[in-house]
Short mmCIF file of C-alpha atoms in Angstrom, two decimals:
data_model
loop_
_atom_site.label_atom_id
_atom_site.label_comp_id
_atom_site.label_asym_id
_atom_site.label_seq_id
_atom_site.Cartn_x
_atom_site.Cartn_y
_atom_site.Cartn_z
CA GLY A 23 12.58 -24.62 -4.92
CA ARG A 24 12.66 -20.82 -4.83
CA ASN A 25 13.59 -20.63 -1.17
CA HIS A 26 14.68 -23.61 0.89
CA SER A 27 14.96 -21.60 4.13
CA ARG A 28 11.25 -20.92 4.49
CA ARG A 29 9.18 -22.71 7.11
CA PHE A 30 5.52 -23.27 7.90
CA SER A 31 3.74 -20.95 10.26
CA SER A 32 0.04 -21.03 11.06
CA SER A 33 -0.25 -17.38 12.05
CA LEU A 34 1.44 -14.09 12.78
CA CYS A 35 0.99 -11.83 15.76
CA THR A 36 -2.09 -9.62 15.56
CA ASN A 37 -1.46 -6.44 13.57
CA GLN A 38 2.00 -7.58 12.49
CA PRO A 39 2.96 -6.43 8.97
CA TYR A 40 3.63 -8.96 6.24
CA LEU A 41 4.33 -9.01 2.54
CA ILE A 42 2.15 -11.05 0.18
CA LEU A 43 4.33 -13.02 -2.22
CA GLY A 44 2.26 -15.79 -3.80
CA GLY A 45 1.31 -19.36 -3.13
CA ASP A 46 2.48 -22.96 -3.29
CA TYR A 47 0.07 -25.26 -5.13
CA CYS A 48 -0.92 -28.23 -2.96
CA GLY A 49 -3.80 -29.91 -4.78
CA VAL A 50 -7.53 -29.77 -5.46
CA ASP A 51 -10.30 -29.03 -2.98
CA LEU A 52 -12.31 -32.26 -3.05
CA ILE A 53 -15.54 -30.47 -2.12
CA LYS A 54 -15.43 -27.43 -4.40
CA GLY A 55 -13.06 -28.76 -7.06
CA ASP A 56 -10.88 -25.63 -6.89
CA ASN A 57 -7.12 -25.66 -7.18
CA VAL A 58 -5.74 -24.60 -3.80
CA GLY A 59 -2.41 -23.72 -2.28
CA HIS A 60 -0.63 -22.40 0.79
CA LEU A 61 -0.15 -18.65 1.14
CA GLU A 62 3.49 -17.59 0.80
CA TYR A 63 4.51 -14.38 2.56
CA TYR A 64 7.49 -12.52 3.98
CA ASP A 65 7.67 -11.82 7.72
CA PRO A 66 9.81 -8.66 8.19
CA CYS A 67 10.06 -9.20 11.94
CA LYS A 68 11.72 -12.58 11.51
CA GLY A 69 13.34 -11.75 8.18
CA GLU A 70 12.00 -14.99 6.69
CA VAL A 71 9.87 -16.14 3.79
CA LYS A 72 7.14 -18.37 5.21
CA VAL A 73 4.30 -20.52 3.98
CA SER A 74 1.07 -20.43 5.94
CA GLU A 75 -0.87 -23.56 6.77
CA LYS A 76 -4.01 -21.82 5.47
CA ILE A 77 -5.48 -23.29 2.30
CA VAL A 78 -6.31 -20.57 -0.22
CA PRO A 79 -7.83 -20.84 -3.73
CA MET A 80 -5.09 -20.50 -6.33
CA GLU A 81 -7.23 -17.98 -8.20
CA PHE A 82 -6.45 -15.55 -5.39
CA LEU A 83 -2.83 -16.59 -4.98
CA GLU A 84 -2.15 -16.03 -8.67
CA LEU A 85 -4.67 -13.27 -9.27
CA MET A 86 -3.24 -10.53 -11.46
CA GLY A 87 -6.38 -8.54 -10.70
CA ARG A 88 -5.21 -7.73 -7.18
CA ILE A 89 -5.28 -3.95 -7.05
CA GLY A 90 -4.34 -3.17 -3.46
CA SER A 91 -5.22 -3.69 0.17
CA SER A 92 -6.11 -1.99 3.41
CA HIS A 93 -6.16 -3.38 6.96
CA GLY A 94 -5.45 -6.92 5.78
CA TRP A 95 -8.30 -6.96 3.23
CA VAL A 96 -7.25 -7.44 -0.38
CA ALA A 97 -9.12 -5.80 -3.26
CA SER A 98 -9.43 -7.61 -6.58
CA LEU A 99 -10.79 -6.26 -9.83
CA ASN A 100 -12.74 -8.28 -12.38
CA THR A 101 -11.76 -6.62 -15.65
CA ARG A 102 -14.63 -8.32 -17.54
CA ASP A 103 -17.40 -6.36 -15.82
CA ALA A 104 -15.42 -3.78 -13.78
CA SER A 105 -16.73 -5.24 -10.51
CA MET A 106 -14.61 -5.44 -7.39
CA SER A 107 -14.33 -7.80 -4.41
CA LEU A 108 -12.81 -7.55 -0.95
CA ILE A 109 -11.34 -10.78 0.45
CA ASP A 110 -9.51 -11.77 3.62
CA ASP A 111 -8.22 -15.10 2.27
CA LEU A 112 -4.70 -13.69 1.95
CA ASN A 113 -4.44 -12.72 5.61
CA PRO A 114 -2.16 -15.22 7.42
CA THR A 115 -3.16 -13.80 10.81
CA THR A 116 -6.73 -15.06 10.58
CA SER A 117 -7.62 -18.39 12.13
CA LEU A 118 -7.21 -21.58 10.15
CA ASP A 119 -10.73 -22.53 11.23
CA SER A 120 -12.43 -19.30 10.18
CA TYR A 121 -14.49 -19.21 7.01
CA PRO A 122 -13.04 -16.81 4.39
CA LYS A 123 -14.88 -13.53 4.11
CA ARG A 124 -15.59 -12.06 0.71
CA ILE A 125 -17.57 -8.93 -0.08
CA SER A 126 -18.74 -8.32 -3.65
CA LEU A 127 -19.17 -4.75 -4.83
CA PRO A 128 -21.05 -3.42 -7.87
CA PRO A 129 -19.31 -2.56 -11.14
CA PHE A 130 -17.62 0.81 -11.37
CA VAL A 131 -19.21 3.62 -13.33
CA THR A 132 -16.58 5.43 -15.36
CA LEU A 133 -16.71 9.21 -15.38
CA PRO A 134 -16.40 10.95 -18.78
CA TYR A 135 -12.78 11.07 -19.98
CA CYS A 136 -11.70 8.75 -17.13
CA GLN A 137 -10.88 5.04 -16.88
CA THR A 138 -11.54 2.33 -14.27
CA GLN A 139 -9.19 -0.46 -15.39
CA LEU A 140 -5.92 0.79 -13.89
CA VAL A 141 -5.94 1.43 -10.14
CA SER A 142 -3.45 3.41 -8.08
CA ASN A 143 -4.52 1.89 -4.75
CA VAL A 144 -7.38 1.51 -2.27
CA ALA A 145 -7.97 2.70 1.30
CA MET A 146 -10.58 2.15 4.03
CA SER A 147 -11.83 4.35 6.83
CA SER A 148 -12.20 1.42 9.26
CA ALA A 149 -10.35 -1.77 10.13
CA SER A 150 -13.07 -3.88 8.50
CA PRO A 151 -15.43 -3.28 5.56
CA GLU A 152 -18.09 -5.09 7.59
CA GLN A 153 -18.38 -2.16 9.98
CA GLU A 154 -21.46 -0.07 9.30
CA ASP A 155 -19.65 3.25 9.01
CA CYS A 156 -16.75 1.95 6.89
CA VAL A 157 -16.07 3.80 3.63
CA LEU A 158 -13.90 2.35 0.89
CA ALA A 159 -11.94 4.58 -1.50
CA VAL A 160 -10.53 3.48 -4.86
CA LYS A 161 -8.13 5.82 -6.65
CA PHE A 162 -7.67 5.20 -10.37
CA PHE A 163 -4.87 6.44 -12.59
CA GLY A 164 -6.35 9.66 -13.80
CA PRO A 165 -8.78 12.04 -12.10
CA GLN A 166 -11.38 9.54 -10.81
CA LEU A 167 -11.78 8.73 -7.12
CA SER A 168 -14.65 6.38 -6.18
CA LEU A 169 -16.14 5.90 -2.69
CA CYS A 170 -18.68 3.44 -1.33
CA LYS A 171 -19.94 1.87 1.91
CA PRO A 172 -19.26 -1.87 1.47
CA CYS A 173 -21.70 -3.06 4.16
CA SER A 174 -24.74 -1.48 2.47
CA GLY A 175 -25.66 -4.78 0.82
CA PRO A 176 -28.01 -4.42 -2.18
CA ASN A 177 -27.97 -0.64 -1.67
CA THR A 178 -24.21 -0.39 -2.13
CA LYS A 179 -23.32 2.13 -4.82
CA TRP A 180 -20.26 4.08 -5.91
CA PHE A 181 -19.97 7.82 -5.44
CA ASN A 182 -17.64 9.11 -8.13
CA ILE A 183 -15.46 12.17 -7.69
CA ARG A 184 -13.43 14.00 -10.30
CA THR A 185 -10.23 15.21 -8.67
CA PRO A 186 -8.00 18.02 -9.97
CA ASN A 187 -5.44 16.91 -12.56
CA ARG A 188 -2.58 17.44 -10.11
CA PHE A 189 -3.78 14.25 -8.33
CA PHE A 190 -3.57 12.13 -11.52
CA ASN A 191 -1.04 9.61 -10.10
CA SER A 192 -1.72 10.09 -6.40
CA GLN A 193 -2.09 7.35 -3.77
CA VAL A 194 -5.07 7.63 -1.41
CA MET A 195 -4.93 7.13 2.37
CA TYR A 196 -7.39 7.65 5.21
CA SER A 197 -6.52 10.16 7.91
CA ARG A 198 -7.98 9.19 11.27
CA ARG A 199 -7.00 12.57 12.63
CA ASN A 200 -9.03 14.46 10.00
CA GLN A 201 -11.53 11.64 9.30
CA MET A 202 -11.13 12.17 5.57
CA PHE A 203 -9.44 10.52 2.60
CA CYS A 204 -6.27 12.39 1.69
CA MET A 205 -3.81 12.51 -1.22
CA ALA A 206 -0.64 14.39 -2.03
CA ALA A 207 -0.60 16.17 -5.38
CA SER A 208 2.16 15.60 -7.90
CA GLY A 209 5.27 17.37 -6.65
CA GLY A 210 4.09 17.27 -3.05
CA HIS A 211 3.22 20.96 -2.83
CA TYR A 212 -0.50 20.41 -2.19
CA THR A 213 -2.75 17.95 -0.38
CA GLY A 214 -6.40 17.24 -1.01
CA SER A 215 -9.01 15.78 1.37
CA TRP A 216 -12.39 14.22 0.51
CA ASP A 217 -15.30 12.51 2.31
CA LEU A 218 -18.81 11.32 1.47
CA HIS A 219 -20.50 14.37 2.87
CA LYS A 220 -19.61 18.05 2.76
CA HIS A 221 -16.33 17.63 0.92
CA ARG A 222 -17.23 15.10 -1.74
CA HIS A 223 -17.27 17.70 -4.51
CA ASN A 224 -15.69 20.52 -2.54
CA PRO A 225 -12.41 19.07 -1.29
CA ILE A 226 -10.15 20.75 1.19
CA LEU A 227 -6.99 21.78 -0.68
CA ASN A 228 -3.99 22.79 1.40
CA GLN A 229 -0.64 24.10 0.26
CA LEU A 230 2.44 22.51 1.80
CA LYS A 231 5.47 24.67 2.52
CA LEU A 232 8.48 22.39 2.05
CA GLN A 233 11.24 23.42 4.44
CA ASN A 234 14.78 22.36 5.25
CA PHE A 235 15.12 20.66 1.87
CA PRO A 236 18.31 18.58 1.95
CA LYS A 237 21.48 19.52 0.09
CA LEU A 238 21.98 16.73 -2.40
CA MET A 239 25.13 15.44 -4.03
CA GLN A 240 25.49 15.46 -7.83
CA PRO A 241 24.47 11.77 -8.34
CA GLU A 242 21.32 12.39 -6.32
CA LEU A 243 20.51 15.55 -8.26
CA GLY A 244 20.81 13.59 -11.50
CA LEU A 245 18.45 10.98 -10.12
CA LEU A 246 15.82 13.62 -9.33
CA ASP A 247 15.88 14.90 -12.91
CA SER A 248 15.67 11.56 -14.71
CA CYS A 249 13.52 9.17 -12.71
CA PHE A 250 10.00 8.26 -11.70
CA ARG A 251 8.69 10.26 -8.76
CA ARG A 252 5.93 9.41 -6.34
CA GLU A 253 4.53 11.28 -3.34
CA ASP A 254 2.80 9.48 -0.48
CA LEU A 255 0.99 10.77 2.57
CA VAL A 256 1.15 8.55 5.64
CA GLU A 257 -0.07 9.00 9.20
CA SER A 258 1.52 7.53 12.32
CA PRO A 259 -0.54 5.68 14.96
CA THR A 260 -0.40 8.84 17.11
CA GLY A 261 -1.63 11.14 14.33
CA GLU A 262 1.64 12.58 13.00
CA SER A 263 1.53 13.29 9.26
CA PHE A 264 4.39 12.68 6.84
CA LEU A 265 4.99 13.30 3.16
CA VAL A 266 7.33 10.81 1.51
CA LYS A 267 8.92 11.80 -1.81
CA TRP A 268 10.11 8.63 -3.52
CA TYR A 269 12.50 8.80 -6.50
CA ASP A 270 13.31 5.69 -8.56
CA ASP A 271 14.96 5.39 -11.98
CA GLY A 272 13.34 1.98 -12.48
CA SER A 273 16.57 0.15 -13.25
CA SER A 274 18.00 -2.86 -11.47
CA SER A 275 21.58 -2.63 -10.20
CA TYR A 276 21.70 -5.54 -7.78
CA SER A 277 24.43 -8.12 -7.96
CA ASP A 278 25.38 -10.94 -5.63
CA SER A 279 28.01 -8.78 -3.98
CA GLU A 280 26.01 -5.55 -3.71
CA LYS A 281 24.72 -4.48 -0.32
CA SER A 282 22.77 -1.42 -1.33
CA LYS A 283 21.26 0.41 -4.22
CA THR A 284 21.95 3.94 -5.39
CA ASN A 285 19.15 4.48 -7.90
CA LYS A 286 16.49 5.21 -5.23
CA LEU A 287 15.99 8.14 -2.93
CA PHE A 288 13.43 8.65 -0.16
CA LEU A 289 12.86 12.12 1.32
CA VAL A 290 10.55 12.33 4.33
CA PHE A 291 8.87 15.58 5.45
CA LYS A 292 6.99 15.94 8.72
CA ILE A 293 3.83 18.05 8.30
CA ASP A 294 2.48 20.28 11.08
CA GLU A 295 -1.03 21.72 11.40
CA GLU A 296 -0.02 24.92 9.57
CA GLY A 297 1.09 23.02 6.50
CA ASN A 298 4.82 23.34 7.15
CA ALA A 299 6.55 20.24 5.77
CA CYS A 300 10.01 19.97 7.29
CA TYR A 301 12.53 17.49 5.88
CA THR A 302 13.81 15.01 8.44
CA GLN A 303 16.11 12.02 8.56
CA ASP A 304 14.81 11.00 11.98
CA ILE A 305 11.26 9.73 12.44
CA GLY A 306 12.28 8.00 15.66
CA ASP A 307 10.75 4.63 16.44
CA LEU A 308 8.54 4.70 13.34
CA CYS A 309 8.79 2.71 10.13
CA ILE A 310 6.80 3.46 6.97
CA PHE A 311 5.44 0.84 4.53
CA LEU A 312 4.91 1.75 0.87
CA SER A 313 3.56 -0.42 -1.95
CA LYS A 314 0.23 -0.70 -3.78
CA SER A 315 -1.48 -1.11 -0.42
CA GLU A 316 -2.70 1.87 1.58
CA PRO A 317 0.45 3.53 3.01
CA PHE A 318 0.82 2.84 6.72
CA CYS A 319 3.18 3.56 9.58
CA LEU A 320 4.00 1.47 12.67
CA HIS A 321 6.03 1.74 15.87
CA ALA A 322 9.02 -0.56 15.37
CA SER A 323 9.35 -1.22 19.10
CA LEU A 324 5.98 -2.99 19.11
CA TYR A 325 7.19 -5.56 16.58
CA SER A 326 10.52 -7.10 17.47
CA GLY A 327 12.70 -7.30 14.39
CA LEU A 328 11.47 -4.21 12.55
CA THR A 329 14.04 -1.52 11.79
CA PRO A 330 13.07 1.89 13.21
CA ASN A 331 13.56 5.13 11.28
CA SER A 332 13.15 3.37 7.96
CA VAL A 333 10.94 2.95 4.89
CA TYR A 334 9.93 -0.55 3.76
CA PHE A 335 8.99 -0.48 0.06
CA VAL A 336 8.02 -2.51 -2.99
CA GLY A 337 9.61 -0.92 -6.05
CA PHE A 338 9.47 -1.59 -9.78
CA ASP A 339 11.92 -4.47 -9.66
CA ASP A 340 12.94 -4.83 -6.04
CA ILE A 341 11.74 -5.08 -2.45
CA GLY A 342 13.81 -3.33 0.18
CA VAL A 343 14.32 -1.09 3.19
CA CYS A 344 15.70 2.45 3.26
CA ASN A 345 17.60 3.63 6.34
CA LEU A 346 16.54 7.28 6.59
CA ALA A 347 19.48 8.31 8.78
CA THR A 348 22.03 7.26 6.16
CA SER A 349 19.79 7.28 3.03
CA THR A 350 21.05 3.78 2.19
CA VAL A 351 18.75 1.27 0.53
CA HIS A 352 19.09 -2.47 1.08
CA GLN A 353 17.34 -5.26 -0.73
CA ILE A 354 15.40 -7.65 1.49
CA PRO A 355 17.30 -10.96 1.35
CA ASN A 356 15.74 -14.27 0.29
CA ILE A 357 13.29 -12.58 -2.10
CA ASN A 358 13.88 -12.68 -5.85
CA PRO A 359 11.90 -9.78 -7.32
CA ASP A 360 11.66 -11.59 -10.66
CA ASN A 361 9.33 -14.13 -9.01
CA TYR A 362 7.00 -11.53 -7.50
CA PRO A 363 5.63 -8.80 -9.83
CA SER A 364 5.40 -5.50 -7.96
CA MET A 365 1.82 -4.95 -9.14
CA THR A 366 0.60 -7.92 -7.08
CA THR A 367 3.10 -7.83 -4.19
CA PHE A 368 2.36 -5.47 -1.34
CA TRP A 369 2.64 -4.84 2.38
CA LEU A 370 -0.37 -5.62 4.57
CA HIS A 371 -1.30 -5.30 8.20
CA ASN A 372 -4.56 -5.65 10.10
#
């Protein structure tokens, strides 16, 4: 009864982005005895909430332990033993006939004065954790970053890294251009890069020179001083690097008649090879996706219905799109944020 306009769809186009929402209970699996349901998701290309024909265990549809995703794989954390799993059950683009893939990983080892219960996000170096050279990164709130090679089987182990304190709340992403995991430090004035080899304990730290910073109006200046701030690094399919500074006061101001929201601000800076980060309101045909998943960027023209030059986001209490040219933020229609906690709702793509 939450949305009467949704319709069934067996699959999406390959690589198309989608937003995990939850699931509709449909009964009990007669073979395994598990409660199962249909995956509910939002298709931004069609602007519709849909329900997949795939049958998924309700434990995954309702799992509060979902801690992020990368390339369509969802990471879940078992808080009882600090172990982690990668699953593809929540991917509506996979075939209805394919057997779900699940990869179990060993429990985390917590570094001294760190914690492994609260996760910022996860990222992967390859499209699938089944690839031999794939490396998975898990960034926790605090200084711990943990890496592993998921396909190592019984030999899989975590390599723990203590990052500088300036990366306490950072989100991790994998740069194909540099072939390293990268994060923006708090404030966005530095970036750090790590891998499993030379730079595991000796990261590359680069200073960013923020340029062409926009002139802000008084309401926007007040927002900067009083709200939550987050910095994300994201890389385009062609290797362009961007820093997104996201400001949010965490309050809800939507009403039935409102078209946009004024308590959010997104500032995008394009980064060149010398570390110059130039503010821009025009990223062309690109659109950026931010949530608890690994940040990613797509060409809007490849997916009919996406809005170019925009940021799609999952906030504290809302899900929306920011038009970078006008700095206006619009809530995505047909989605009630009260029904979908932001900690378990995130953008995915293969």
